[in-house]
Every structure is written in structure tokens, then in C-alpha cells.
Amino acid sequence: MVKRTGRILAASFALVTLLAGCSMGQSNQPSRQEREDHKQSAPSPQLQKFYDQRVKWGKCDPKVSSDKNLQCGTIEVPLDYSKPAGRTIKLQMARQKAAGNNPKGSLFTNPGGPGQSGIESLSGLVSGAIGSDVQKAYDLVSFDPRGVGASAPIVCSSDEQKDTWRSMDSTGDAGTDIKQVREQAAQFGQQCLDKDAELTKNLDTVSAAKDMDVMRAAVGDDKLTYVGYSYGTLLGSTYVNHFPKQSGRIVLDGVVDPKADMFDLSLGQAEHFQKSLAKFADECKEFANCPLKSKTKEGRLKDIDKFLKSLAGNPLRTSNSNRPLTQSLATEGTVAPLYNYESWPTLVDALDRAIRLHDGTQLLYLADFYASRNSDGTYSDNSFDAMSVINQLDYPVVGDAKTWAQQDAQLDKVAPVIGSTFKYGPQGAQASPIKPKPADDPTFKDAPKVVIVGNKNDPATPYKFAQSLHRQIPGSSLVTLDSWNHCGYTGISKCVNKAVEAYLLQGEQPASEVSCKLDER
């Protein structure tokens, strides 16, 4: 899942969009030949001891997973792959054993983020997305990536800080907002470095992809079989780029384009969340309790805009007298249900309560649920910190103040209601002491014939990113779903499941382009 948070927050921490690398100049990057030399079948002698590990599966610690159908285990990897004799970290893995008698091997999954726990997501994938035939044929394996959950988690900010940052609204003055963004980014980044500088500097996606190859070996598979969702597609395409000879059947659903830069991603998300919000405003009229009273869909979209703007400096009461609904929190609570079309009725109810009854409790709940905040004020995971650090490492800052001002204006143009949520990412990243790794170079030389799934109206990972990756990877298949959901291989389309699972089970490559529809409900 691609996660965003409030306007100030998104900007402060180098975007909560999913980020991909772009050129930093040649001086700090390995040559093309050096990168190709890295893509070998056998690990280097210095890494061999890590590849010789085998996962010892056993009962899961309840702190890791309460699902009794899962087994857990750990592996050890170098924190810095350029220093294999140096510090190591342990990565937490989990599996559901294949239900059949002769499993093909392991099917690895990643749910997205970055910063989401793969272990927490595994039960949901089993119950709602991955078909029973696939569950019979494969051990389903997931993991918490480095820095996330139970795998050497990075924890930089306090719960109180996260509450403060999420609730902060724009001041209405760009200069003042940018100053706040830069101060917060500098503070957050320094807190991470003070907590564990070496860990902070090595939570990039390329390192996580290298971890995944060690995991592949640790479960005894010659090739990786993998389904990645959202940010998991970036992790998966990075793996394919670095380990083409070890890549088997790879499914990438809800694509983050590895060639897109910061602004491409921000603009794409802003534009498509705006389109989803407009579609929601159009369909709201079908609900008896729709609080948007204008007669046209354009008018109802303006009703939402008017409501959100009314909260600037005038937050709405909630059931928690210490936490009124600010404009930033209301925007977060409005955007979150747009990921899933079936969540739209929940958004209708929350807006009705806020607009008609002047009670922001339900919108605040949606915002908190999305941000993994518990009712007691604690946050249930470290996804906020991990996501922020990973994005900053993966994503170089490009441009200058003049360029960024022009980009901010473009965001407002394509997304007049929510565009401000996507502003100021480069300004915050520039001020952060966490500096990006050298940009990756996705050439996809010798890549296998992967399957790509894209939703025509996906708000979080625009369809054009799936089309772009389809062009980048020779021989790939693009399975297109016509829906307003985020991702497609999630149990919502028999057509998508049929194409994906024939590939996973029999190795049957779908046609170059396949069109699917949402199942009738």
C-alpha cells in the first residue's frame, strides 16, 4: 500500500509517496559494467556464509504474529553489503506452509509501504487475495524488511511528535510553510541519526532487495517466486534488476515506476487522488445521507473543498477534547478511504457526521486508522519512521527553489482540492541530514517475463506507471483492471486472479496485454 499522511508531514519527510531513484551524476555511482558484473548467479565469497543459512521455522512469538497458522524464523544479513564482515542485523520472516503434498517452493510477498510489515499482511493475503490452489502449491512467505516491524526497527520520533506533525495545518503562507517543513525534516533526520546512524543510512530499497536474495537461498529456492504490491513492486523490480538470473515467476501489482522521479510520483498521485475524490463526489448522491448538497458532481467536489478549507484555524470538535479535527487530519481522513472503492460508504458517513453534525470524530478515526494510531495515543508500528527514512535514502533531491515553486503550482492545478498535501517534498528532503544513496539504474537486462497488474483508476499508483514498467521489461505481460481500487490481485476480479494464478501455478504467461473487469458484487 502506498501511504500518505498530512500536508506538513508529507513534505517534512521527503514525501510519503513511494519514491524511486533518479540520476545524481556519475561521480558517486558505479559504472554500468560494475553494475552488470554484480548480477552474478553465485554470491561473493564474503557473502557466502549468509547464503549458507537455512531458516529454522518454529512457533511465532505473539509479539511478531498471533496467527497460529504461521511459522516464524529469522536470518542474519550484513547491515552494509559493502562491508560484509561488519555489523549484522536479523530479519524476521514468517510462512504459511503449503496445503498440498508436493509444494513447488516458496511464494514471497510484500504488501507495500514502504514501512509496512509483511508478516502482519500475510494473514490478510491468505484470507482475501491469494487463491486456494496457489496456497496448496506454495509455502507463502513474507517478512518485515530491514528497519521495519520486527526486523531491526528504526524508531526516531515519539508518539507525541507524530500527533503534532500530523495535525499541523498550512499557515497560508508558502514561505512560512516551507520554513516549518525544513525545520521538521532537519529535526526528524537528526533524531534518526542520533538514535542509530549506521542503521539509518542502510535502510534503502537496494539493500532490502539484496536481503530478499539471501532469504530466497535460506528457504532453499533456486529462483525467487514473488508477488509485490504497491511499494512491493519497487522492491520486486529492484530485485529483478539486480538478480535477473535468480528471478523466477514475478508478479508486480500496483506499480511504482522505478524510472519516475520525485515530482513524477507526487504529480501522479495528486492527479489521481483528485480524480478519485471527484468520482466519489459524483457517486455520493446515491447515498441517502450524502452531506454534499450541490446538484452537480463539480458542485459536490467544491462542497468537499469548502468543508476542508473551513477547518483552517477552526478545527472541528471530536469525542477527544484534546484532539480536534484539523484541516490536515480531515484531509488525511478523506483521502484514506479512496484507496478502496468499498470504503467509500464509510467516507460518506464520516463526512455526513462532520458536515451536518459538526462532529469530526469519525474522520479522525479514519485518519488514525490509516496512520496506525491506537485510541490510547500509541502507534502500533514504526511505519511512519521507516517509511520516511527509506524514502529519503531512495530518492535524490532534484531541482532548485524556482523549479519547486513551479511544481507546487502545477500540483495545485491538477489537484485543486488536495494538491497542497503533495507540496514541499524536495524542500524538506534538502534540509534533512539523511542523505540519499547513489541512484539505482533499472536496465532490466536478462529479466524474466514478469506479470504486471495495473488498475486504470488506481489513485495511489497511477496506471501510467504500470504501462511504463511494461515497456521497460521486455516480454512482460500487462494485466489491466478497470476499477477505482488500489491494486488488482486482491480477490476483487476473477479475471485478474485467473491470469496471475495460471502464471504462478503453470508458468503460463498471459498475453502481452489483458483487460479485466471488477467482479459484480
Short mmCIF file of C-alpha atoms in Angstrom, two decimals, residues 59 162 385 399:
data_model
loop_
_atom_site.label_atom_id
_atom_site.label_comp_id
_atom_site.label_asym_id
_atom_site.label_seq_id
_atom_site.Cartn_x
_atom_site.Cartn_y
_atom_site.Cartn_z
CA LYS A 59 6.23 -21.09 16.64
CA LYS A 162 3.76 12.18 15.28
CA ASP A 385 9.64 6.40 10.79
CA GLY A 399 15.89 20.94 -8.81
#
